[in-house]
């Protein structure tokens, strides 16, 4: 284990939808890095089961709770649920999430036999929808493109991708914190990539990565060059 | 000069809007690679002037014509005009472009004091707009993210970026040809990145690269990992 960034010491990160592939992969890496983590799920028992599995695999600190208790326990709350239940879940947690940094990594995608495609989102993007629903939280968008398969592969020590981190300019502390969370995953860099009004294309680009994966039999990620 | 891909031998590439920064940068690299190029512009004299300049700088084959004559001269026609004039230009060239591969690299962006942002496009993306306007052409989307500054910098031998190439699955020959055109630029890889219905986010992501450039004082590009 490498040294934990002092900014992340004592921080608890909750991942709502943490039993899904993306959430599980992130918790695995953060727990392995020495970050205190909480898995949230609709089903607290299922969360506890996955938490025990990941605690065992990483030797890290992982608890499992229902989504509301997980949201309450987290200093930073990552939203990794399917887009389908995104708005309803956030609407139910407005009070609990007030004053917290909420990291949205939801990709509103549809699928048909030609692959994935971006769904229209009335607010522009899942991240903007979160910001509209959570006026007293600081919403940051990140972790859209990290391959869940690679995050969860214990054979892969270093994850070859950058994480684009988006948030309003006046929330620099929050975007810097989320960049540090990205960089707690070995190999990953967190790169500030603009305001939430530019989140839609970052979310939707996941459909292109899926097309790349299909063509090249890969788990594609992205690196930003000249940075 | 490295060996030219045999697929590109005898091919003439026309760049409409070729006197703008993006078009000029692409022509410079292609001419230097030994590809026969034509710069198109609304103003044929201006095109001829830029062509002479780039022919001198590269020792390559560069002609300058008005956009319609350039479109007629090209086997592959790259559209590198501002989004503003995109639809009108293509509408005026429907017949000339019939049967040709048309490479759209237009980024429909707006700008305000907070930077760049994606403009809404009724057809979904500039590339889909081109495909709708040009039913007898094969439209491919590519070259959205290549920094014009880096392309035009004679000190930079190798351009550190991948080019995402989008087109319909049944147009594999065309997307492969455009990938080869990308790879004629030293350092660049052409990566197939999905169908035109997923072009919007690739075009719009240019706004994020602009935000990255602003934050990091960079000319950011993108590499696809695990491919």
Coordinates of C-alpha atoms in Angstrom, one line a residue:
Chain A
X1 CA 0.0 0.0 0.0
X2 CA 1.4 3.4 -0.9
X3 CA 1.1 6.4 1.4
X4 CA -2.5 7.8 1.6
X5 CA -2.9 11.4 0.5
X6 CA -3.2 13.4 3.8
X7 CA -6.3 15.1 2.3
X8 CA -8.0 11.7 2.4
X9 CA -7.1 10.7 6.0
X10 CA -10.1 10.2 8.3
X11 CA -12.4 10.6 5.3
X12 CA -15.3 8.2 4.9
X13 CA -16.4 7.5 1.3
X14 CA -19.9 6.0 0.8
X15 CA -20.8 4.5 -2.5
X16 CA -24.6 4.3 -3.2
X17 CA -25.3 1.4 -5.6
X18 CA -22.0 0.0 -4.2
X19 CA -23.0 -3.6 -4.9
X20 CA -23.1 -2.9 -8.7
X21 CA -20.0 -3.5 -10.8
X22 CA -18.8 0.1 -10.9
X23 CA -19.4 0.8 -7.2
X24 CA -17.9 -2.5 -6.1
X25 CA -14.7 -1.9 -8.2
X26 CA -14.3 1.6 -6.8
X27 CA -14.8 0.4 -3.2
X28 CA -12.2 -2.4 -3.8
X29 CA -9.6 0.1 -4.9
X30 CA -10.3 2.7 -2.2
X31 CA -10.4 0.2 0.6
X32 CA -7.1 -1.3 -0.6
X33 CA -5.7 2.2 -0.5
X34 CA -6.6 2.6 3.2
X35 CA -9.7 4.7 2.8
X36 CA -12.7 4.1 5.0
X37 CA -15.5 3.0 2.8
X38 CA -19.3 2.3 3.1
X39 CA -21.3 0.3 0.5
X40 CA -24.9 1.5 0.2
X41 CA -27.6 -0.7 -1.4
X42 CA -31.4 -0.8 -1.4
X43 CA -30.8 -4.1 0.5
X44 CA -28.7 -3.6 3.6
X45 CA -28.0 -7.4 3.9
X46 CA -26.7 -7.5 0.3
X47 CA -24.5 -4.4 1.1
X48 CA -23.2 -6.2 4.2
X49 CA -22.4 -9.3 2.2
X50 CA -20.4 -7.4 -0.5
X51 CA -18.7 -5.3 2.2
X52 CA -17.5 -8.5 4.0
X53 CA -16.2 -9.9 0.7
X54 CA -14.3 -6.7 -0.2
X55 CA -13.0 -6.3 3.3
X56 CA -11.7 -9.8 3.1
X57 CA -10.2 -9.3 -0.3
X58 CA -8.4 -6.0 0.5
X59 CA -7.8 -6.1 4.3
X60 CA -9.5 -2.6 4.2
X61 CA -12.3 -0.9 6.1
X62 CA -15.6 -1.6 4.3
X63 CA -19.1 -1.5 5.9
X64 CA -22.4 -2.3 4.2
X65 CA -25.6 -0.3 4.9
X66 CA -28.8 0.6 3.2
X67 CA -28.4 3.6 0.8
X68 CA -29.8 6.2 3.3
X69 CA -27.6 5.0 6.2
X70 CA -24.6 4.9 3.9
X71 CA -25.3 8.4 2.7
X72 CA -25.5 9.6 6.3
X73 CA -22.2 7.8 7.1
X74 CA -20.2 9.2 4.2
X75 CA -18.3 12.5 4.1
X76 CA -18.2 12.1 0.4
X77 CA -21.0 10.2 -1.2
X78 CA -20.5 8.6 -4.6
X79 CA -23.7 7.8 -6.7
X80 CA -23.1 4.7 -8.8
X81 CA -26.7 3.6 -9.4
X82 CA -28.3 2.9 -12.8
X83 CA -29.8 6.1 -14.3
X84 CA -33.2 4.5 -14.0
X85 CA -33.4 5.0 -10.2
X86 CA -31.1 8.0 -10.0
X87 CA -33.6 10.9 -9.6
X88 CA -35.8 9.0 -7.1
X89 CA -32.9 8.0 -5.0
X90 CA -31.5 11.5 -4.8
X91 CA -34.9 13.0 -4.1
X92 CA -35.2 10.7 -1.1
X93 CA -31.8 11.8 0.3
X94 CA -31.9 15.6 -0.1
X95 CA -31.7 16.2 3.6
X96 CA -29.1 13.5 4.3
X97 CA -26.8 14.7 1.5
X98 CA -27.0 18.5 2.4
X99 CA -23.6 19.9 3.0
X100 CA -21.8 16.9 1.5
X101 CA -19.8 16.4 -1.6
X102 CA -21.8 14.1 -3.9
X103 CA -19.9 12.5 -6.7
X104 CA -22.1 11.5 -9.6
X105 CA -20.7 8.8 -11.9
X106 CA -24.0 7.8 -13.6
X107 CA -24.0 7.2 -17.4
X108 CA -27.5 7.6 -18.8
X109 CA -27.3 5.1 -21.6
X110 CA -29.7 3.0 -23.6
X111 CA -28.8 -0.3 -25.3
X112 CA -30.1 -2.0 -28.4
X113 CA -28.6 -4.5 -30.8
X114 CA -26.3 -1.8 -32.3
X115 CA -24.7 -1.2 -28.9
X116 CA -25.0 1.7 -26.4
X117 CA -26.2 5.2 -27.0
X118 CA -26.8 8.3 -24.9
X119 CA -30.3 8.8 -23.5
X120 CA -31.7 12.3 -23.5
X121 CA -31.7 13.8 -20.0
X122 CA -34.1 16.7 -19.4
X123 CA -31.5 18.5 -17.2
X124 CA -28.7 18.0 -19.7
X125 CA -26.8 15.3 -17.8
X126 CA -27.2 13.1 -14.8
X127 CA -24.8 15.4 -12.9
X128 CA -26.9 18.4 -13.6
X129 CA -30.0 16.5 -12.6
X130 CA -28.2 15.7 -9.3
X131 CA -27.3 19.3 -8.8
X132 CA -30.9 20.4 -9.5
X133 CA -32.2 17.9 -7.0
X134 CA -29.6 18.6 -4.3
X135 CA -29.4 22.3 -3.9
X136 CA -27.5 22.1 -0.6
X137 CA -24.9 19.6 -1.7
X138 CA -21.8 20.1 -3.8
X139 CA -22.1 17.9 -6.9
X140 CA -19.0 16.7 -8.8
X141 CA -19.1 14.4 -11.8
X142 CA -16.4 11.8 -12.1
X143 CA -15.5 8.1 -12.6
X144 CA -17.6 7.6 -15.8
X145 CA -15.0 5.9 -17.8
X146 CA -13.2 3.6 -15.4
X147 CA -13.7 0.0 -16.4
X148 CA -15.5 -1.9 -13.7
X149 CA -13.8 -5.1 -14.9
X150 CA -10.3 -3.6 -14.5
X151 CA -11.1 -2.1 -11.1
X152 CA -12.2 -5.5 -9.8
X153 CA -9.4 -7.5 -11.3
X154 CA -7.0 -8.3 -8.4
X155 CA -4.3 -9.1 -11.0
X156 CA -4.2 -5.5 -12.3
X157 CA -2.1 -3.4 -9.9
X158 CA -2.1 -0.2 -11.9
X159 CA -5.2 1.2 -13.7
X160 CA -4.2 2.8 -17.0
X161 CA -6.7 5.7 -17.3
X162 CA -7.4 9.2 -16.2
X163 CA -10.5 10.3 -14.5
X164 CA -12.2 13.4 -15.8
X165 CA -13.5 15.4 -12.8
X166 CA -16.2 18.1 -13.5
X167 CA -17.7 20.7 -11.2
X168 CA -18.3 24.4 -10.9
X169 CA -15.3 26.7 -10.7
X170 CA -16.4 27.9 -7.2
X171 CA -16.2 24.3 -5.9
X172 CA -12.5 23.9 -6.4
X173 CA -12.0 22.3 -3.0
X174 CA -14.5 19.6 -3.9
X175 CA -13.1 18.9 -7.4
X176 CA -9.6 18.8 -5.9
X177 CA -10.8 16.3 -3.3
X178 CA -12.4 14.1 -5.9
X179 CA -9.2 14.3 -8.0
X180 CA -7.3 13.0 -4.9
X181 CA -9.8 10.2 -4.6
X182 CA -9.2 9.3 -8.2
X183 CA -5.5 9.3 -7.6
X184 CA -5.8 7.0 -4.6
X185 CA -6.4 4.3 -7.3
X186 CA -2.9 3.3 -8.4
X187 CA -2.1 4.4 -12.0
X188 CA -5.0 6.9 -12.2
X189 CA -4.8 10.6 -12.5
X190 CA -7.7 13.0 -11.8
X191 CA -7.9 15.7 -14.4
X192 CA -10.2 18.7 -14.0
X193 CA -12.3 18.8 -17.2
X194 CA -14.8 21.6 -16.9
X195 CA -18.2 22.7 -15.5
X196 CA -21.3 20.5 -15.0
X197 CA -22.8 22.0 -18.1
X198 CA -20.2 20.0 -20.0
X199 CA -20.9 16.7 -18.1
X200 CA -23.4 15.3 -20.7
X201 CA -20.7 14.5 -23.2
X202 CA -18.4 12.9 -20.6
X203 CA -21.3 10.7 -19.5
X204 CA -22.3 9.8 -23.0
X205 CA -18.8 9.1 -24.2
X206 CA -19.1 5.8 -22.3
X207 CA -21.2 4.6 -25.3
X208 CA -18.1 5.2 -27.5
X209 CA -15.9 3.3 -25.1
X210 CA -18.4 0.5 -25.3
X211 CA -18.1 0.6 -29.1
X212 CA -14.3 0.6 -28.8
X213 CA -14.4 -2.4 -26.4
X214 CA -16.6 -4.3 -28.8
X215 CA -14.4 -3.6 -31.9
X216 CA -11.0 -4.1 -30.2
X217 CA -12.0 -6.6 -27.5
X218 CA -10.7 -4.2 -24.9
X219 CA -11.5 -2.5 -21.6
X220 CA -10.8 0.9 -23.0
X221 CA -10.0 3.9 -20.8
X222 CA -8.8 7.5 -21.7
X223 CA -5.6 9.4 -21.0
X224 CA -5.4 13.1 -21.4
X225 CA -2.2 14.1 -23.2
X226 CA -0.1 17.2 -22.7
X227 CA -1.3 17.5 -19.1
Chain B
X1 CA 9.2 11.2 -44.4
X2 CA 8.0 7.7 -43.4
X3 CA 6.5 5.3 -46.0
X4 CA 3.0 6.2 -47.1
X5 CA 0.3 3.6 -46.4
X6 CA -0.4 2.0 -49.8
X7 CA -4.1 2.6 -49.2
X8 CA -3.4 6.4 -49.4
X9 CA -1.3 6.3 -52.6
X10 CA -2.9 8.3 -55.4
X11 CA -5.5 9.6 -53.1
X12 CA -6.4 13.3 -53.1
X13 CA -7.7 14.8 -49.8
X14 CA -9.6 18.1 -50.0
X15 CA -10.1 20.1 -46.8
X16 CA -13.1 22.5 -47.0
X17 CA -12.5 25.4 -44.6
X18 CA -8.8 24.5 -45.1
X19 CA -7.6 28.0 -44.4
X20 CA -8.9 27.8 -40.8
X21 CA -6.5 26.7 -38.0
X22 CA -7.8 23.0 -37.9
X23 CA -7.8 22.6 -41.7
X24 CA -4.5 24.2 -42.2
X25 CA -2.9 22.0 -39.5
X26 CA -4.3 18.8 -41.1
X27 CA -3.2 19.8 -44.6
X28 CA 0.3 20.6 -43.3
X29 CA 0.6 17.1 -41.8
X30 CA -0.9 15.3 -44.7
X31 CA 1.2 17.2 -47.3
X32 CA 4.3 16.5 -45.3
X33 CA 3.4 12.8 -45.3
X34 CA 3.3 12.8 -49.1
X35 CA -0.5 12.9 -49.6
X36 CA -1.9 15.0 -52.4
X37 CA -4.0 17.8 -50.8
X38 CA -6.4 20.5 -51.8
X39 CA -7.3 23.5 -49.6
X40 CA -10.9 24.7 -50.1
X41 CA -12.1 28.2 -49.0
X42 CA -14.9 30.5 -49.8
X43 CA -12.2 32.7 -51.4
X44 CA -10.1 30.8 -54.0
X45 CA -7.3 33.4 -53.8
X46 CA -7.0 33.0 -50.1
X47 CA -6.9 29.2 -50.5
X48 CA -4.2 29.5 -53.1
X49 CA -2.1 31.7 -50.8
X50 CA -2.3 29.3 -47.9
X51 CA -1.7 26.4 -50.3
X52 CA 1.5 28.1 -51.5
X53 CA 2.6 28.7 -48.0
X54 CA 2.0 25.1 -46.9
X55 CA 3.6 23.7 -50.0
X56 CA 6.7 25.7 -49.3
X57 CA 6.8 24.7 -45.6
X58 CA 6.3 21.0 -46.3
X59 CA 7.7 20.4 -49.8
X60 CA 4.3 18.6 -50.4
X61 CA 1.6 18.8 -53.0
X62 CA -0.9 21.4 -51.9
X63 CA -3.4 23.3 -54.2
X64 CA -5.9 26.0 -53.2
X65 CA -9.4 26.3 -54.8
X66 CA -12.8 27.5 -53.8
X67 CA -14.8 25.1 -51.7
X68 CA -16.8 23.7 -54.7
X69 CA -13.8 23.0 -56.9
X70 CA -11.9 21.6 -53.9
X71 CA -14.8 19.2 -53.2
X72 CA -14.8 18.1 -56.8
X73 CA -11.0 17.5 -56.8
X74 CA -11.0 15.5 -53.6
X75 CA -11.4 11.7 -53.4
X76 CA -11.9 12.2 -49.7
X77 CA -13.4 15.5 -48.6
X78 CA -12.8 16.8 -45.0
X79 CA -15.2 19.4 -43.7
X80 CA -13.4 21.7 -41.3
X81 CA -15.6 24.8 -41.4
X82 CA -17.2 26.6 -38.4
X83 CA -20.6 25.0 -37.5
X84 CA -22.2 28.3 -38.4
X85 CA -21.8 27.7 -42.1
X86 CA -21.8 23.9 -42.1
X87 CA -25.3 23.1 -43.3
X88 CA -25.4 25.8 -46.0
X89 CA -22.1 24.7 -47.4
X90 CA -23.0 21.0 -47.5
X91 CA -26.4 21.8 -49.0
X92 CA -24.7 23.6 -51.9
X93 CA -22.4 20.6 -52.6
X94 CA -24.8 17.6 -52.4
X95 CA -24.2 16.7 -56.1
X96 CA -20.4 17.2 -56.0
X97 CA -20.0 15.1 -52.9
X98 CA -22.1 12.2 -54.1
X99 CA -20.2 8.9 -54.0
X100 CA -17.4 10.4 -51.9
X101 CA -16.2 9.9 -48.3
X102 CA -16.9 13.1 -46.4
X103 CA -15.1 13.5 -43.1
X104 CA -16.8 15.8 -40.7
X105 CA -14.7 17.3 -38.0
X106 CA -17.0 20.1 -37.0
X107 CA -17.5 20.9 -33.3
X108 CA -20.8 22.7 -32.7
X109 CA -19.7 24.9 -29.7
X110 CA -20.7 28.1 -28.2
X111 CA -18.5 30.3 -26.0
X112 CA -19.1 32.7 -23.2
X113 CA -17.0 34.0 -20.3
X114 CA -17.1 30.6 -18.6
X115 CA -15.6 29.0 -21.7
X116 CA -17.0 26.6 -24.3
X117 CA -20.1 24.5 -24.3
X118 CA -22.0 22.2 -26.6
X119 CA -24.6 23.8 -28.9
X120 CA -27.8 21.9 -29.4
X121 CA -27.9 20.3 -32.9
X122 CA -31.3 19.4 -34.3
X123 CA -30.0 16.3 -36.0
X124 CA -28.0 15.2 -32.9
X125 CA -24.6 16.1 -34.1
X126 CA -22.8 17.9 -37.0
X127 CA -21.9 14.5 -38.4
X128 CA -25.6 13.3 -38.4
X129 CA -26.5 16.7 -40.0
X130 CA -24.0 16.0 -42.7
X131 CA -25.3 12.5 -43.2
X132 CA -28.9 13.8 -43.5
X133 CA -27.9 16.5 -46.0
X134 CA -25.7 14.1 -48.1
X135 CA -27.7 10.9 -48.7
X136 CA -25.3 9.8 -51.5
X137 CA -22.1 10.4 -49.6
X138 CA -20.5 8.2 -46.9
X139 CA -20.1 10.4 -43.8
X140 CA -17.4 9.7 -41.3
X141 CA -16.7 11.8 -38.2
X142 CA -13.1 12.3 -37.0
X143 CA -10.3 14.8 -36.1
X144 CA -12.4 16.6 -33.5
X145 CA -9.8 16.7 -30.8
X146 CA -6.5 17.2 -32.6
X147 CA -5.0 20.5 -31.4
X148 CA -4.6 22.9 -34.3
X149 CA -1.7 24.6 -32.5
X150 CA 0.2 21.3 -32.3
X151 CA -0.6 20.3 -35.8
X152 CA 0.8 23.6 -37.1
X153 CA 3.9 23.6 -34.9
X154 CA 6.9 22.6 -37.1
X155 CA 8.9 21.9 -33.9
X156 CA 6.5 19.0 -33.0
X157 CA 7.4 15.9 -34.9
X158 CA 5.0 13.5 -33.2
X159 CA 1.5 14.4 -32.3
X160 CA 0.5 12.7 -29.0
X161 CA -3.1 11.9 -29.5
X162 CA -5.5 9.3 -30.9
X163 CA -8.2 10.2 -33.4
X164 CA -11.7 8.8 -32.7
X165 CA -13.2 7.8 -36.0
X166 CA -17.0 7.3 -36.2
X167 CA -19.2 5.9 -38.9
X168 CA -21.8 3.3 -39.6
X169 CA -20.8 -0.3 -39.3
X170 CA -21.6 -1.0 -43.0
X171 CA -19.1 1.7 -44.0
X172 CA -16.1 -0.1 -42.6
X173 CA -13.9 0.6 -45.7
X174 CA -14.5 4.3 -45.2
X175 CA -13.7 4.3 -41.5
X176 CA -10.6 2.3 -42.1
X177 CA -9.5 4.7 -44.8
X178 CA -10.0 7.7 -42.4
X179 CA -8.1 5.8 -39.7
X180 CA -5.3 5.4 -42.2
X181 CA -5.5 9.2 -42.9
X182 CA -5.2 9.8 -39.1
X183 CA -2.2 7.5 -38.9
X184 CA -0.4 9.4 -41.7
X185 CA 0.1 12.0 -39.0
X186 CA 3.2 10.9 -37.1
X187 CA 2.3 9.8 -33.5
X188 CA -1.4 9.6 -34.2
X189 CA -3.6 6.4 -34.0
X190 CA -7.0 6.2 -35.6
X191 CA -9.4 4.4 -33.3
X192 CA -12.9 3.3 -34.4
X193 CA -15.2 4.7 -31.8
X194 CA -18.8 3.9 -32.8
X195 CA -21.7 4.9 -35.0
X196 CA -22.7 8.4 -36.0
X197 CA -25.5 8.4 -33.4
X198 CA -22.6 8.6 -30.9
X199 CA -20.9 11.5 -32.6
X200 CA -22.5 14.2 -30.5
X201 CA -20.5 13.6 -27.4
X202 CA -17.2 13.3 -29.3
X203 CA -17.9 16.7 -30.9
X204 CA -19.0 18.2 -27.6
X205 CA -16.0 16.8 -25.7
X206 CA -14.0 19.5 -27.4
X207 CA -15.5 21.9 -24.8
X208 CA -14.0 19.7 -22.0
X209 CA -10.6 19.8 -23.8
X210 CA -10.8 23.6 -23.9
X211 CA -11.6 23.6 -20.1
X212 CA -8.6 21.3 -19.6
X213 CA -6.4 23.6 -21.7
X214 CA -7.5 26.6 -19.7
X215 CA -6.8 24.9 -16.3
X216 CA -3.5 23.2 -17.2
X217 CA -2.2 25.7 -19.8
X218 CA -2.0 22.7 -22.2
X219 CA -3.0 21.6 -25.7
X220 CA -4.7 18.5 -24.5
X221 CA -5.4 15.4 -26.6
X222 CA -6.8 12.0 -25.8
X223 CA -5.3 8.5 -25.9
X224 CA -7.5 5.4 -25.7
X225 CA -5.9 2.9 -23.3
X226 CA -6.0 -0.9 -23.6
X227 CA -6.3 -0.7 -27.4

